[in-house]
PDB file of C-alpha atoms in Angstrom:
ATOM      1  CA  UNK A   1     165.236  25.548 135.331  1.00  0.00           C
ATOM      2  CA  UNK A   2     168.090  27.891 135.913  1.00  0.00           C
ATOM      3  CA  UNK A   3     167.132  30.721 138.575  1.00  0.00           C
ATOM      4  CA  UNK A   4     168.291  34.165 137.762  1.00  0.00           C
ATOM      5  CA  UNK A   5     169.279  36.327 140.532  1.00  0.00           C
ATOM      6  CA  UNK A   6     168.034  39.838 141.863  1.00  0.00           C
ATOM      7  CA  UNK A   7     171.193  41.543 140.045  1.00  0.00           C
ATOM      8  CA  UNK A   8     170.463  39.414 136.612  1.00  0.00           C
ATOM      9  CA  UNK A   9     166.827  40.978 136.521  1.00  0.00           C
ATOM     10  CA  UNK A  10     167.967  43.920 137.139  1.00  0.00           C
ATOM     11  CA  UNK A  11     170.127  44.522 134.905  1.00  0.00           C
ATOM     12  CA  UNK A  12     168.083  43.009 132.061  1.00  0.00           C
ATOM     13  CA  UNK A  13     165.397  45.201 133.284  1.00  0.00           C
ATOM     14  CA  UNK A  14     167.938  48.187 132.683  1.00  0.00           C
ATOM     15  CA  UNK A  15     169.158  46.942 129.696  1.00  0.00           C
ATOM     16  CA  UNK A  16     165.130  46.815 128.092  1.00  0.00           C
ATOM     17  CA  UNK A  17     164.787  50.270 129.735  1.00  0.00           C
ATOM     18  CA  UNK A  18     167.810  51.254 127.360  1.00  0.00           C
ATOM     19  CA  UNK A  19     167.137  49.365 124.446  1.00  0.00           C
ATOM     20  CA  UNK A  20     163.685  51.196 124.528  1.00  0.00           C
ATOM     21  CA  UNK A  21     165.007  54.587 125.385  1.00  0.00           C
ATOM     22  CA  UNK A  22     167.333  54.887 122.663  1.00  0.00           C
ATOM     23  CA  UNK A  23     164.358  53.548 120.473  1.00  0.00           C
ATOM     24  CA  UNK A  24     161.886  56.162 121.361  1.00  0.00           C
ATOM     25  CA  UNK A  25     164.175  59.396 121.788  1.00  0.00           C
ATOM     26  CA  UNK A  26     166.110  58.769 118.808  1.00  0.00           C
ATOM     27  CA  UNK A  27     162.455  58.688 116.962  1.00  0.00           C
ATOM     28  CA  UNK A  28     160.405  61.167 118.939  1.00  0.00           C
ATOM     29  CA  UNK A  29     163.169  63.176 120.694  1.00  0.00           C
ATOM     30  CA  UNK A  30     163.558  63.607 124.395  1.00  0.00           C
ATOM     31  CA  UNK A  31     160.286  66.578 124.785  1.00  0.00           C
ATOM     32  CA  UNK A  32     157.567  64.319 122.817  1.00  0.00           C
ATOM     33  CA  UNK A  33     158.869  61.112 124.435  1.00  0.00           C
ATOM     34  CA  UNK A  34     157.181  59.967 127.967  1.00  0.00           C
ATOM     35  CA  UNK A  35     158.722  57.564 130.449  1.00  0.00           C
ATOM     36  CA  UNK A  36     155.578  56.065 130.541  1.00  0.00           C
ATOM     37  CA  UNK A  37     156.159  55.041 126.691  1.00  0.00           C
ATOM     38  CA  UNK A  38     159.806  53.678 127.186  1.00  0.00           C
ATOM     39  CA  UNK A  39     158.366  51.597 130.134  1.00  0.00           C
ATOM     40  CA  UNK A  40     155.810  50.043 128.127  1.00  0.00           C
ATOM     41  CA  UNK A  41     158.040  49.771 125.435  1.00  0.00           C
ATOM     42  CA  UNK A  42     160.522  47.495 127.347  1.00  0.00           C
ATOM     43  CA  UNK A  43     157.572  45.519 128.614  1.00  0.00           C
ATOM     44  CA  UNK A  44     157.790  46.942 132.406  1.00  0.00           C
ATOM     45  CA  UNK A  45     155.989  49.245 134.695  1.00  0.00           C
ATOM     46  CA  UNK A  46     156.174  52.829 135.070  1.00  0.00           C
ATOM     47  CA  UNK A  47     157.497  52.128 138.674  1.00  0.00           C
ATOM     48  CA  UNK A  48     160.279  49.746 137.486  1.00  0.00           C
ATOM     49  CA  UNK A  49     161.825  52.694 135.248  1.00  0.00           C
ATOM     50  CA  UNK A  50     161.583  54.965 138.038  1.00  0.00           C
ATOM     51  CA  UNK A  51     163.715  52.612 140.268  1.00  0.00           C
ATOM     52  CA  UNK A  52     165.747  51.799 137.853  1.00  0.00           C
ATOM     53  CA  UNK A  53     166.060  55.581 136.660  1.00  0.00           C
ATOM     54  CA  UNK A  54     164.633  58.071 139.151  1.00  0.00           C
ATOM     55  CA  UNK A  55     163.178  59.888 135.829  1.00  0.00           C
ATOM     56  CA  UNK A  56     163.413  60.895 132.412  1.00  0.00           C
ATOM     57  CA  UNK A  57     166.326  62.791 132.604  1.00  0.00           C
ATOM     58  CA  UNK A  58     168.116  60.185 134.280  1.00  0.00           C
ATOM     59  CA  UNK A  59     167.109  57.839 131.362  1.00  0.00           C
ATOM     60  CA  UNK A  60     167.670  60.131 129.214  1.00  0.00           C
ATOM     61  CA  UNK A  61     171.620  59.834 130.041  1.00  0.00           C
ATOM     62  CA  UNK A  62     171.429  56.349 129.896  1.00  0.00           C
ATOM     63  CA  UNK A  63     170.064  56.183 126.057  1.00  0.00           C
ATOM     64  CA  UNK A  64     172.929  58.994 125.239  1.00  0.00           C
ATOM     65  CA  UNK A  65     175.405  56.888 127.152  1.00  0.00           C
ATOM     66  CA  UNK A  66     174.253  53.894 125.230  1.00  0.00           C
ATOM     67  CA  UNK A  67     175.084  55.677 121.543  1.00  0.00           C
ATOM     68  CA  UNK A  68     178.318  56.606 122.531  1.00  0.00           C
ATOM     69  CA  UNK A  69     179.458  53.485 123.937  1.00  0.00           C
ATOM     70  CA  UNK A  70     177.890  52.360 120.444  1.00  0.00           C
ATOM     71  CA  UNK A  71     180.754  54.927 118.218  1.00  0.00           C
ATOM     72  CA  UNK A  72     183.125  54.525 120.582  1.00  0.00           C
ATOM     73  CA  UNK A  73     183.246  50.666 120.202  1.00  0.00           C
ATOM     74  CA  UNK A  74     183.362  51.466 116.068  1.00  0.00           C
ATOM     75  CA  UNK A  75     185.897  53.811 116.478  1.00  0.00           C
ATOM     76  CA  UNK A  76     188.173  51.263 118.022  1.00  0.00           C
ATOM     77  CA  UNK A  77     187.557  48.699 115.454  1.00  0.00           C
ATOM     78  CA  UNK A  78     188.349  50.801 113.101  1.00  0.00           C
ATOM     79  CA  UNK A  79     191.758  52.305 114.862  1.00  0.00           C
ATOM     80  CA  UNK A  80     192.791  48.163 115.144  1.00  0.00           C
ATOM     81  CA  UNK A  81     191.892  47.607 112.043  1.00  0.00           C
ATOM     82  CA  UNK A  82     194.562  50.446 110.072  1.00  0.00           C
ATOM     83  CA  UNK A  83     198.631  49.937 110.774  1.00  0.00           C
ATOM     84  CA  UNK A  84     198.996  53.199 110.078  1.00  0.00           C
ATOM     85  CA  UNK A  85     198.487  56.053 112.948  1.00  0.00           C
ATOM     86  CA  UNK A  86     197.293  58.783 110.591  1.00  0.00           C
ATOM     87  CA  UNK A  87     195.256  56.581 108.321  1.00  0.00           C
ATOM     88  CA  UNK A  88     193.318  55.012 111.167  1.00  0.00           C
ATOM     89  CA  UNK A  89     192.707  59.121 112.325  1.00  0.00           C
ATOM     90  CA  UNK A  90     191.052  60.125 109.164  1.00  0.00           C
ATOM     91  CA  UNK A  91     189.355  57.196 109.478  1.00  0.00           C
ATOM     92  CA  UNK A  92     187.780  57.665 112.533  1.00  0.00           C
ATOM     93  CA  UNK A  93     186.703  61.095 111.897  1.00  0.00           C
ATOM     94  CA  UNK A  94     185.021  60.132 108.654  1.00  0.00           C
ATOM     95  CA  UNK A  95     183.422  56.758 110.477  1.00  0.00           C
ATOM     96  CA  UNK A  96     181.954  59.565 113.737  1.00  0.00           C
ATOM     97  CA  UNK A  97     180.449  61.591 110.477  1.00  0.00           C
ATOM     98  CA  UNK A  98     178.985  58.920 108.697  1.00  0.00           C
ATOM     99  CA  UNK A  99     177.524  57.916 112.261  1.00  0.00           C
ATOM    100  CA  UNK A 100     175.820  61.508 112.087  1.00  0.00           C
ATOM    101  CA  UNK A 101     173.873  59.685 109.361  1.00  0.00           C
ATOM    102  CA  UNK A 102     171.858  57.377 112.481  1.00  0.00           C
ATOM    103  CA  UNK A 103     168.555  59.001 113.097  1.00  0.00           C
ATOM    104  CA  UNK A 104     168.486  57.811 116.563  1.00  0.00           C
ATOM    105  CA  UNK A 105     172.455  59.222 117.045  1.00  0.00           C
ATOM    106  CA  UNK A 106     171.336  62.534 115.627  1.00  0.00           C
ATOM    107  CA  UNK A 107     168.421  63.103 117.516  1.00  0.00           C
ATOM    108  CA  UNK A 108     170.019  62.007 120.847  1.00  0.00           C
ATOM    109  CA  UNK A 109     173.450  62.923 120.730  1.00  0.00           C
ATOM    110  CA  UNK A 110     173.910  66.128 118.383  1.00  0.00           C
ATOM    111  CA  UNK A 111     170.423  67.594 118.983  1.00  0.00           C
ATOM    112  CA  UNK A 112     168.764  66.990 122.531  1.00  0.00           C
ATOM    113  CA  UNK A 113     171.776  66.229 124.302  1.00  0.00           C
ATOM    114  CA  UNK A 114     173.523  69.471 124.837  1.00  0.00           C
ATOM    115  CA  UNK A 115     170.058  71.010 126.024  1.00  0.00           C
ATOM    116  CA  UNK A 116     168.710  68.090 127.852  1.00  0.00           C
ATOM    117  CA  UNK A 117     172.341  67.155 129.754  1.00  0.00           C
ATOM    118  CA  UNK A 118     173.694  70.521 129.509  1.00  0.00           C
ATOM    119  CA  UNK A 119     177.268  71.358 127.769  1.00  0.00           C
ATOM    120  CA  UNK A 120     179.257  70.429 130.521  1.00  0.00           C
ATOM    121  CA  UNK A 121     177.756  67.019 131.498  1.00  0.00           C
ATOM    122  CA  UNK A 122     177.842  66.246 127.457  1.00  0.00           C
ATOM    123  CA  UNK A 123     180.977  67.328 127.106  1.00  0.00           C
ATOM    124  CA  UNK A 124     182.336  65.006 130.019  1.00  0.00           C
ATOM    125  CA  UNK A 125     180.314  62.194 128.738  1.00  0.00           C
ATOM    126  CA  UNK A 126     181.989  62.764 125.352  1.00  0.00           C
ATOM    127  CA  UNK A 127     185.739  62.992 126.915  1.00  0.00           C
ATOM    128  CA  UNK A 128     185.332  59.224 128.313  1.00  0.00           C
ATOM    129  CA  UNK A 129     183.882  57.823 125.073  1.00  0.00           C
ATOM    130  CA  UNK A 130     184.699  59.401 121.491  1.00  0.00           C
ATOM    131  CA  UNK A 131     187.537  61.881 122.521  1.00  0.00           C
ATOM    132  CA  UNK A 132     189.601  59.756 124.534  1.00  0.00           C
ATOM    133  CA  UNK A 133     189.734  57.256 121.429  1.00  0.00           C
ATOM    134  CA  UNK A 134     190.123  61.004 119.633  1.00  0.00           C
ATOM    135  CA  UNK A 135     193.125  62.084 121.916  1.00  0.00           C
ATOM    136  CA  UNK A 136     194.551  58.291 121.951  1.00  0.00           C
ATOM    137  CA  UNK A 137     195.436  58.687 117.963  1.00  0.00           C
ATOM    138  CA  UNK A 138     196.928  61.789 118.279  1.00  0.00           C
ATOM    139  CA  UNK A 139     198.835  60.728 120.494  1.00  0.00           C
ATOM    140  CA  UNK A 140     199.973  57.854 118.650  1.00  0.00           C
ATOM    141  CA  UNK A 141     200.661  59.801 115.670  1.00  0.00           C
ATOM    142  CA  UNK A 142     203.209  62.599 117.649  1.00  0.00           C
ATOM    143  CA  UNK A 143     204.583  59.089 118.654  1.00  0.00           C
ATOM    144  CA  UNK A 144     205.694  57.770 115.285  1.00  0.00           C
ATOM    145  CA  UNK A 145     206.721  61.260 113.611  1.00  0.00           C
ATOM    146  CA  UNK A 146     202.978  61.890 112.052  1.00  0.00           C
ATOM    147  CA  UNK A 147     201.860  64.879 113.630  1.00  0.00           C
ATOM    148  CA  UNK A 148     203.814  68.016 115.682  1.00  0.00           C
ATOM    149  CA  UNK A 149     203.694  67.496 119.776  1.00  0.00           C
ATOM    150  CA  UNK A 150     201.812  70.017 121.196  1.00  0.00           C
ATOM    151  CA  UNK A 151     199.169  70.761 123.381  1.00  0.00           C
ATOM    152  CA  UNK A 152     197.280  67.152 122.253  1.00  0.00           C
ATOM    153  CA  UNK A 153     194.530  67.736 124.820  1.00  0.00           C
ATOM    154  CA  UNK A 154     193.845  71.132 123.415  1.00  0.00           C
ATOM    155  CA  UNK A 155     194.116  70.036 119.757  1.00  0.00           C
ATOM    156  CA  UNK A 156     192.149  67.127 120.440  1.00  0.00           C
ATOM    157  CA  UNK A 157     189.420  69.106 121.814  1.00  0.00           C
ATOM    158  CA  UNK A 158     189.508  71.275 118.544  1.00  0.00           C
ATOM    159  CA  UNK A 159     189.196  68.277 116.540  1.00  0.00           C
ATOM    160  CA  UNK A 160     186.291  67.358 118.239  1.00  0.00           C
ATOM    161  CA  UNK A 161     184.588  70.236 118.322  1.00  0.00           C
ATOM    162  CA  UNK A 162     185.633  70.474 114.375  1.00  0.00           C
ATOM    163  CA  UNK A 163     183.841  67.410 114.071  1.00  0.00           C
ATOM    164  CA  UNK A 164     180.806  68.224 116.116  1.00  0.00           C
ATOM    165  CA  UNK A 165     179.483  71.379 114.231  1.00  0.00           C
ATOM    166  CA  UNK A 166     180.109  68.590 111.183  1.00  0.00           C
ATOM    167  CA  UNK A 167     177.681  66.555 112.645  1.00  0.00           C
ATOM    168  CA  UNK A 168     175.482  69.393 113.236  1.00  0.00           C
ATOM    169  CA  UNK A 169     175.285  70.348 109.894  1.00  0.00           C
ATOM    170  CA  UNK A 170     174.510  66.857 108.435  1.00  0.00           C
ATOM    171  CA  UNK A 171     171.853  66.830 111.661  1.00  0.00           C
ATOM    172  CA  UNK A 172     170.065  69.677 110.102  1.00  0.00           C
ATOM    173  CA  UNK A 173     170.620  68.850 106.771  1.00  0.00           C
ATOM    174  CA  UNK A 174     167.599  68.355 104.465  1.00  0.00           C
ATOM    175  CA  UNK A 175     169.832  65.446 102.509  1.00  0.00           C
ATOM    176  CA  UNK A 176     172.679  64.376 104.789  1.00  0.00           C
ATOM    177  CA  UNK A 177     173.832  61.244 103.290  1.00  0.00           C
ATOM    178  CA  UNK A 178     174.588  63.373 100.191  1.00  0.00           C
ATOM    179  CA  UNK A 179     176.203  66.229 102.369  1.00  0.00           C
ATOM    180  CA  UNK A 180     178.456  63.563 103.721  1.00  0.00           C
ATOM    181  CA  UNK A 181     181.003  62.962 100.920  1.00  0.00           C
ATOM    182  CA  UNK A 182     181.591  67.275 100.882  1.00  0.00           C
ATOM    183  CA  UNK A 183     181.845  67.177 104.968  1.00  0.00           C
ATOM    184  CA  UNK A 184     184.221  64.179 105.468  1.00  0.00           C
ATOM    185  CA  UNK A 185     186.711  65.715 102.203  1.00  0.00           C
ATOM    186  CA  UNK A 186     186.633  69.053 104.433  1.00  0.00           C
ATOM    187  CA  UNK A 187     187.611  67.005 107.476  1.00  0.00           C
ATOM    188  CA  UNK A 188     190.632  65.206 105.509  1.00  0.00           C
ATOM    189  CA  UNK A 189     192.048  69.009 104.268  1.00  0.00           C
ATOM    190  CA  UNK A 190     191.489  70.314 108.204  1.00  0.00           C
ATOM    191  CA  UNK A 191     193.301  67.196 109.309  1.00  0.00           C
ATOM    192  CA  UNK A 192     195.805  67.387 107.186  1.00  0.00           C
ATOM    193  CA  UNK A 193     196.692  70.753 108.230  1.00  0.00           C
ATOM    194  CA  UNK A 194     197.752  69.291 111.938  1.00  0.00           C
ATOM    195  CA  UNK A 195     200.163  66.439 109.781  1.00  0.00           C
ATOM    196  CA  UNK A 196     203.830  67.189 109.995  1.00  0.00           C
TER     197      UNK A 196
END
């Protein structure tokens, strides 16, 4: 029998904590959604999550954390998998809209984030995960003659936020898979407009 250590357990017991967060917020949201649920959930006690954690809020983070890292992982897939700089853009931008289409990503990210986290702390969360990969491919595409040098941060963050009140609109859509096709054509044409 193969003996796990302290840091193994602990770090499963995160992981479950996770696992079970993202579960129950994405479903409930973050107000109907108890810490006592996600414990139970992830098969532990309310104490263990509150080591782990030190609260909701704090686990809360996590489970928003967690979705990003999720997109952000797709989003580089999907930049390896194109040759082309401003192929592998619009590409990206259409695959973080069709991710809108996640109940879970919705419910976390787009609508109890920003009032559970607060702007700024979503808004640095965001600049580590989807746009860094964001500013990466404009970068890349001022590189190879694609796209006008600039302010790239700046743009990038216009993008984003572009993008953003995209996904908030499919978020509060009654039918967002068929609001998707009409949002990601919109996203090509504003793209577009930032091509050389």
């Amino acid at each position: 029998m193969i003996r796990r250590t302290q840091a193994e357990r602990s770090d499963e017991t995160t992981a479950r904590l996770v696992r079970a967060a993202r579960e129950l917020f994405g479903a409930g949201g973050y107000a109907d959604t108890s810490i006592d649920a996600v414990a139970a959930a992830a098969g532990v006690t309310k104490g263990a999550a509150y080591h782990h954690f030190g609260g909701k809020p704090a686990l809360f983070r996590a489970a928003f954390v967690a979705e990003l890292e999720t997109v952000d992982a797709e989003l580089l897939r999907v930049a390896a998998e194109e040759r082309d700089p401003w192929a592998a853009l619009r590409r990206g931008c259409r695959t973080f809209l069709g991710h809108c289409l996640d109940p879970g990503f919705r419910q976390i990210v787009l609508l109890d984030g920003p009032s559970v986290l607060g702007w700024e702390t979503v808004r640095a969360i965001e600049h580590e995960h989807m746009l860094r990969v964001l500013l990466d491919g404009l970068r890349l595409a001022v590189a190879v003659g694609q796209a006008p040098d600039g302010d790239l941060p700046a743009r990038a963050q216009l993008v984003f936020g572009a993008l953003c009140e995209g996904g908030m609109l499919l978020a509060r859509s009654a039918d967002p898979a068929a609001d998707l096709p009409r949002l990601a054509a919109e996203a090509d044409r504003f793209l577009e407009a930032l091509r050389l």
